[in-house]
Coordinates of C-alpha atoms in Angstrom, one line a residue:
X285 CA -55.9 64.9 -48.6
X286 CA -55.7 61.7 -46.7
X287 CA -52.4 61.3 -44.9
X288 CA -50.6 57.8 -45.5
X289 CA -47.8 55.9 -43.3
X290 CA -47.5 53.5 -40.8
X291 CA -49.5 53.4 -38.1
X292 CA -49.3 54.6 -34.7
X293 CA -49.6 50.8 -33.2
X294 CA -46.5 49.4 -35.7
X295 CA -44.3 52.1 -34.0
X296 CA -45.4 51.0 -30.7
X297 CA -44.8 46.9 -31.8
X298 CA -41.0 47.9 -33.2
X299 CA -40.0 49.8 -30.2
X300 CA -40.9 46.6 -28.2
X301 CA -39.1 44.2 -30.6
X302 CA -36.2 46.5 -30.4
X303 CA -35.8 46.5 -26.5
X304 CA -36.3 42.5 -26.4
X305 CA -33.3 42.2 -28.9
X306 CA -31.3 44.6 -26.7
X307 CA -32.2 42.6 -23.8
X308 CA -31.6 38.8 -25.4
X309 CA -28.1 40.9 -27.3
X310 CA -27.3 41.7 -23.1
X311 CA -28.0 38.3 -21.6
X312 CA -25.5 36.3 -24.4
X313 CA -22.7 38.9 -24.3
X314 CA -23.1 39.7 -20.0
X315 CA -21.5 36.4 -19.0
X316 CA -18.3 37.0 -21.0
X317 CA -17.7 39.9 -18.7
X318 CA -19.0 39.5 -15.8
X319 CA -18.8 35.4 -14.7
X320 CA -21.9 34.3 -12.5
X321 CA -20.9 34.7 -8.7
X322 CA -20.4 31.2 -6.7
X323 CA -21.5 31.4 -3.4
X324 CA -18.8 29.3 -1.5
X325 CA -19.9 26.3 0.2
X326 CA -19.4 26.3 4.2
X327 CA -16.5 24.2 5.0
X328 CA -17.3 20.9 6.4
X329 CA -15.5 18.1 8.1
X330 CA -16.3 14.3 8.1
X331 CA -15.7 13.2 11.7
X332 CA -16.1 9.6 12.8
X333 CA -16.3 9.7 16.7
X334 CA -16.9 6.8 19.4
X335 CA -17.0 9.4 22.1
X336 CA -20.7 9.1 23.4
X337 CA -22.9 11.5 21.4
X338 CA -24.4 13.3 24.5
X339 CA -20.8 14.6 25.3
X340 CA -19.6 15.0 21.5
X341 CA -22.9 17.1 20.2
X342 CA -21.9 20.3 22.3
X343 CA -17.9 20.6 21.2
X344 CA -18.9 20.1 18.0
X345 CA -21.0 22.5 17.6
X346 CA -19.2 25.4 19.5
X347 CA -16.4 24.5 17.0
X348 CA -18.6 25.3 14.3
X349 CA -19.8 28.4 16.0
X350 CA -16.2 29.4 16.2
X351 CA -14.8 28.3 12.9
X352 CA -17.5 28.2 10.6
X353 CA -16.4 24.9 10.1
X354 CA -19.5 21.7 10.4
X355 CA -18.1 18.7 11.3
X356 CA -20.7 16.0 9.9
X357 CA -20.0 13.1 12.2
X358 CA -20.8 9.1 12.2
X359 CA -20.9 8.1 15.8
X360 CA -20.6 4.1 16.4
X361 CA -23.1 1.9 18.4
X362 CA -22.8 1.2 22.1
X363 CA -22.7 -2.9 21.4
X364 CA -19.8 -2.4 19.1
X365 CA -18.1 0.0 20.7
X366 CA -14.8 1.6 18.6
X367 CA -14.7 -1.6 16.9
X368 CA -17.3 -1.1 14.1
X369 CA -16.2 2.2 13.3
X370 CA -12.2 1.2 12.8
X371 CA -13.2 -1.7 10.5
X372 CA -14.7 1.0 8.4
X373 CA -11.7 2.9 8.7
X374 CA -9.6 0.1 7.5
X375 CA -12.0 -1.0 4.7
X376 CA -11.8 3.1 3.4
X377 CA -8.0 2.8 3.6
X378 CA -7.4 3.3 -0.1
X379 CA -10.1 5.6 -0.4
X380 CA -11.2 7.6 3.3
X381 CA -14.3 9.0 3.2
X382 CA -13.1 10.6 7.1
X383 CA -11.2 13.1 8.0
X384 CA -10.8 13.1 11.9
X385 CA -11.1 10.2 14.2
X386 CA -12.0 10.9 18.0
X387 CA -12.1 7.6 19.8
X388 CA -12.7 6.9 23.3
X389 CA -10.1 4.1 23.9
X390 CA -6.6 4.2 22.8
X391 CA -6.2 0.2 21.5
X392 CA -7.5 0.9 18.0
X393 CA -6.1 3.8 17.2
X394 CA -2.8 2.2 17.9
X395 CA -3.6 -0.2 15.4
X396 CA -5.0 1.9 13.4
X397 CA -2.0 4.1 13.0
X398 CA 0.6 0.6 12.4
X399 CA -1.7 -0.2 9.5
X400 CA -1.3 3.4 7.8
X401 CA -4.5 4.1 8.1
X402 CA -3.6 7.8 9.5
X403 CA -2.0 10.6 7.2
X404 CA 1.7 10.8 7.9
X405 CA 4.1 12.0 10.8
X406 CA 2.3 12.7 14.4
X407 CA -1.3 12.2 12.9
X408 CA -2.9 11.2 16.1
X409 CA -2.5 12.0 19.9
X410 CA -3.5 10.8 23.4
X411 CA -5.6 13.1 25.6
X412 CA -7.0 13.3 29.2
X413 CA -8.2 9.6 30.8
X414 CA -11.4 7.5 32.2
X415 CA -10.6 4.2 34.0
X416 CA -12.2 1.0 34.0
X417 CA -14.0 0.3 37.4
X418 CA -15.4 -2.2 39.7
X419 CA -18.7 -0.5 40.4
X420 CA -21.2 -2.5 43.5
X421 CA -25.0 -1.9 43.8
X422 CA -24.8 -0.3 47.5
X423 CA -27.9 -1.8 48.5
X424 CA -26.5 -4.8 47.7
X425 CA -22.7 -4.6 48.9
X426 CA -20.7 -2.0 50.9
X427 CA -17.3 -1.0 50.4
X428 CA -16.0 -3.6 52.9
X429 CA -18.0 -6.8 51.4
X430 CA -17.4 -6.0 48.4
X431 CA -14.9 -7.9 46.2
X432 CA -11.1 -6.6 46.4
X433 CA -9.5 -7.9 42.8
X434 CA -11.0 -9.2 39.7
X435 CA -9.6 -12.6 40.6
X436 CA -12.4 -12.8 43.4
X437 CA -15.2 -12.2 40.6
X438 CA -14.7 -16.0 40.2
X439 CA -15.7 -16.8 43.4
X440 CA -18.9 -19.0 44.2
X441 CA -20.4 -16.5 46.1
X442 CA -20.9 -14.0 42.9
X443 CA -21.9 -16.6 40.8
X444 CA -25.2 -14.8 38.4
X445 CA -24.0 -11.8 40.6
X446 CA -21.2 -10.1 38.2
X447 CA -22.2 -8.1 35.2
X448 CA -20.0 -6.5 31.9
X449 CA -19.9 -6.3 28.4
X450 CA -18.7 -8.6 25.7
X451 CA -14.7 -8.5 26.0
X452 CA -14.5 -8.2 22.2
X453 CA -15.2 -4.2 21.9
X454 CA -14.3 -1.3 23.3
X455 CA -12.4 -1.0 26.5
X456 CA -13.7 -4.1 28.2
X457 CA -11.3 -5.7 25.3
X458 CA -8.5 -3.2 26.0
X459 CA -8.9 -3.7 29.7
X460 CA -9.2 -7.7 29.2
X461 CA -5.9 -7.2 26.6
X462 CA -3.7 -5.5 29.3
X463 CA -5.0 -8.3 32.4
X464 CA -3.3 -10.8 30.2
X465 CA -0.1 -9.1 29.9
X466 CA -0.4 -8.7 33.9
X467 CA -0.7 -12.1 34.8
X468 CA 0.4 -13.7 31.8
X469 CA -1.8 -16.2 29.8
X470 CA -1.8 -19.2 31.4
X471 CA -3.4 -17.2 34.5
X472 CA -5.7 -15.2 32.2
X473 CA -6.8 -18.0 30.5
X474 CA -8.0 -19.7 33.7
X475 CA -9.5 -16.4 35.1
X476 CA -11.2 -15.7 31.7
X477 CA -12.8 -19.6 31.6
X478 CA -13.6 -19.6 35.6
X479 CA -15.2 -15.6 35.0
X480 CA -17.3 -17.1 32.5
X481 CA -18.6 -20.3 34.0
X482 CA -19.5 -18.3 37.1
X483 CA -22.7 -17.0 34.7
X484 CA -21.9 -13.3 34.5
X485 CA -24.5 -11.3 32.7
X486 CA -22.7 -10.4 29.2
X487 CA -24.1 -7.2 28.1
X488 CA -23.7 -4.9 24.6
X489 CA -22.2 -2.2 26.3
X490 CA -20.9 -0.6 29.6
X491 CA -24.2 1.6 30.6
X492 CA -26.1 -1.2 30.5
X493 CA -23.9 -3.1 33.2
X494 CA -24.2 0.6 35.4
X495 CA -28.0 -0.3 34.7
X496 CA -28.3 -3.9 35.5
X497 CA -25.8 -3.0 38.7
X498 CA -28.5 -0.3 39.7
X499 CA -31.6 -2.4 39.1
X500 CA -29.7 -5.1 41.8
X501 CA -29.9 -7.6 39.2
X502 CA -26.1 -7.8 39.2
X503 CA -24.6 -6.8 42.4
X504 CA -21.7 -6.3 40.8
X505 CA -20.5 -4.8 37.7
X506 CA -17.2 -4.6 35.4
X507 CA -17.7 -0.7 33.6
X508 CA -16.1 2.6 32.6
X509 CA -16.5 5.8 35.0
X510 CA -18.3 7.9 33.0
X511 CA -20.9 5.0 32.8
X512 CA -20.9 5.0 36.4
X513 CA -21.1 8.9 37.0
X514 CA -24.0 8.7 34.2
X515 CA -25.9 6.3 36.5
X516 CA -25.3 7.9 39.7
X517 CA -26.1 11.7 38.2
X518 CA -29.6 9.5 37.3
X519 CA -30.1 8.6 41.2
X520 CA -28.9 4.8 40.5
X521 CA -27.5 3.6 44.1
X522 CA -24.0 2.5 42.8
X523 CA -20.6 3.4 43.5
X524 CA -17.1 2.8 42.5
X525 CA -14.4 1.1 44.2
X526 CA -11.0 2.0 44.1
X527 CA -8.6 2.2 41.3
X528 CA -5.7 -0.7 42.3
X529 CA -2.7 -2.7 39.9
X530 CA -5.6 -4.2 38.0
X531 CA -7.9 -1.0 37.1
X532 CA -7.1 0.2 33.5
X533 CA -6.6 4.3 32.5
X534 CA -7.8 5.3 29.0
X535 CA -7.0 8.3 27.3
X536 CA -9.6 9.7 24.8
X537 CA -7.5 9.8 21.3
X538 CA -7.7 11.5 18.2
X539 CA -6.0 11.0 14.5
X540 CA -6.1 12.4 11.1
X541 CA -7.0 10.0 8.7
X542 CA -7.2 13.7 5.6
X543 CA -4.8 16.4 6.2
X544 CA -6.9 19.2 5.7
X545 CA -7.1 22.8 6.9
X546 CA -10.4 22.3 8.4
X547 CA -9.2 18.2 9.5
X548 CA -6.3 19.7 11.1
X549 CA -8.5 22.7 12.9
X550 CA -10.7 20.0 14.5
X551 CA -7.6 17.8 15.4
X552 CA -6.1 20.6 17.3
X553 CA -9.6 21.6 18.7
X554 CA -10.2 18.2 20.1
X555 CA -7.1 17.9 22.1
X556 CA -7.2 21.5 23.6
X557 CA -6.9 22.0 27.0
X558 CA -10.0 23.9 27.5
X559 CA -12.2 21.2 25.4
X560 CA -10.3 18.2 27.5
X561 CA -11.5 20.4 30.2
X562 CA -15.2 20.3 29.1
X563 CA -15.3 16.6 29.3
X564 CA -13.8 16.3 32.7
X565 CA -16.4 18.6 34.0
X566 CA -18.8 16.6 32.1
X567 CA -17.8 13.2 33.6
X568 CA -16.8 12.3 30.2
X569 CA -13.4 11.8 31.6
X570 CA -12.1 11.2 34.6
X571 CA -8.9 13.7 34.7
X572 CA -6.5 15.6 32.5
X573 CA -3.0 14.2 32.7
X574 CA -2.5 9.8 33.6
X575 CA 1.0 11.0 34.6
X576 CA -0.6 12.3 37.5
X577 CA -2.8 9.6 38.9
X578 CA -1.0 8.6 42.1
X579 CA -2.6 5.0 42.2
X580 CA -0.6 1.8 40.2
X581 CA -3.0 1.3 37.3
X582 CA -2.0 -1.6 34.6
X583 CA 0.7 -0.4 32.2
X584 CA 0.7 -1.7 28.8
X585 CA 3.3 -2.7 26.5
X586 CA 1.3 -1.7 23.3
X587 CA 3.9 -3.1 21.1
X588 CA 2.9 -6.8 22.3
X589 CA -0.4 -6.4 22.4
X590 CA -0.9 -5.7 19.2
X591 CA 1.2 -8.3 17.6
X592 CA -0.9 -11.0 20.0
X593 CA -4.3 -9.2 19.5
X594 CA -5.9 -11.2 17.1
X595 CA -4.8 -14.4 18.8
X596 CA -6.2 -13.1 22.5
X597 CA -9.2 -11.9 20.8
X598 CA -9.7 -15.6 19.3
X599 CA -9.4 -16.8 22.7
X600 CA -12.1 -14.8 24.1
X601 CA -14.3 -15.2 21.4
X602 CA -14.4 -19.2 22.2
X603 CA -14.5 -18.3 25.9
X604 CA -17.3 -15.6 25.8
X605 CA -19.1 -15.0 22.9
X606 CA -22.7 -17.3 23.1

């Protein structure tokens, strides 16, 4: 007798259609008890920062090596120093898109922090100092020839010789800001017209008077120090002269803008003694503590010059700006 039945083959095609239902059965009921795993994301912080980018880069990233924490950070431009990125700051106001400031001036942050733009109670702070210099080509000029006090920058006999960046930005506007306290207007007025009649080169930025100072196109140059210990470290024959009543100290600042665990990490970071540290031995900064400068440097009354900024700032734009 023949033997009937299903063949071997069928078995073999049912046994497969089996395991796939098991398997599609698995895959719709799995989820309900066991939810996919998230990978977290690293944590990040947005930083705007008008520290210069060669001295910035390495703190940043040994914070991240030490936190885990990647700050993502929007550094300004060296013509519009601090200014560019604290109208952006101001235009984010309702909605801030940044979460830690570091600026290399103190001026706008101050204003800055009366407009709100900073999270609430002690969001920013004041830490270490540069100071705005007289720095003299000294192939050119020696210590003894050169000029003693701004005032003499007017002189004839530095006429096409002097050499500084646009008074609207950065700290050439601070330090311009805090000569008109110290003389008082009329007097800075007159200064700031004879200055710029006595054709100065005006520059978009302080390394490029340290550059024009060490080519000896200028013999003469109105600049930060870490500007001038970039040009000398680069063999550029200038040199400083020495702080007096009319040199300016900045502090480096930094502010919250989002309070945030990783915002407030960074803010703390910043302003540590060891990073403060960093930048000193860098030549990002010229000391630790103003408090302990011996020298009579300008001292501001911040108050005032905030509530007569715009109208100085007017001034200088008619004087200066070509």
């Amino acid at each position: 007798m023949t033997k009937t039945g299903n063949p071997k083959w069928l078995g073999d095609v049912k046994f497969i259609l089996r395991g796939l239902a098991v398997c599609l059965l698995v895959a719709l009921v799995a989820p309900c008890f066991f939810p996919p795993i998230h990978h977290p994301k690293k944590p990040r912080v947005t930083l705007y920062a008008s520290q210069d980018q060669v001295y910035a880069e390495p703190i940043l990233k040994e914070f991240a090596d030490w936190t885990r924490i990647k700050a993502s950070t929007l550094f300004d431009s060296e013509a519009v120093k601090t200014v560019g990125l604290a109208n952006r700051l101001l235009a984010e106001r309702t909605h801030p898109q940044c979460d830690v400031f570091w600026n290399n001036e103190e001026l706008r942050t101050r204003r800055l922090a009366a407009r709100n733009v900073f999270a609430e109670t002690n969001a920013w702070a004041a830490f270490g100092y540069r100071s705005r210099r007289i720095v003299i080509n000294k192939n050119r000029l020696t210590l003894v020839t050169a000029p003693r006090s701004l005032i003499e920058l007017t002189n004839e006999i530095w006429r096409g010789k002097v050499a500084l960046a646009y008074p609207l930005f950065g700290t050439t506007a601070t330090h311009f800001l805090a000569l008109r306290q110290y003389w008082g207007d009329t007097q800075w007025q007159a200064w700031c017209r004879a200055l710029a009649a006595n054709n100065p080169f005006l520059v978009d930025g302080n390394s490029l008077v340290v550059n024009l100072v060490g080519r000896g196109e200028a013999w003469i140059g109105l600049t930060d120090s870490d500007d001038i210990s970039v040009g000398q470290r680069a063999g550029s024959p200038v040199v400083a002269l020495p702080l007096t009543e009319e040199s300016l100290l900045i502090p480096n600042t930094v502010a919250l803008v989002r309070r945030r665990l990783e915002s407030e990490r960074l803010f703390d970071y910043l302003q540590s003694p060891a990073v403060v540290e960093r930048l000193v031995a860098a030549n990002a900064l010229e000391g630790l503590i103003v408090s302990e400068v011996a020298t009579p440097t300008l001292k501001v009354d911040w108050d005032a010059l905030l509530r007569d900024l715009d109208s100085a700032t007017a001034t200088m734009k008619q004087i200066f700006l070509r």
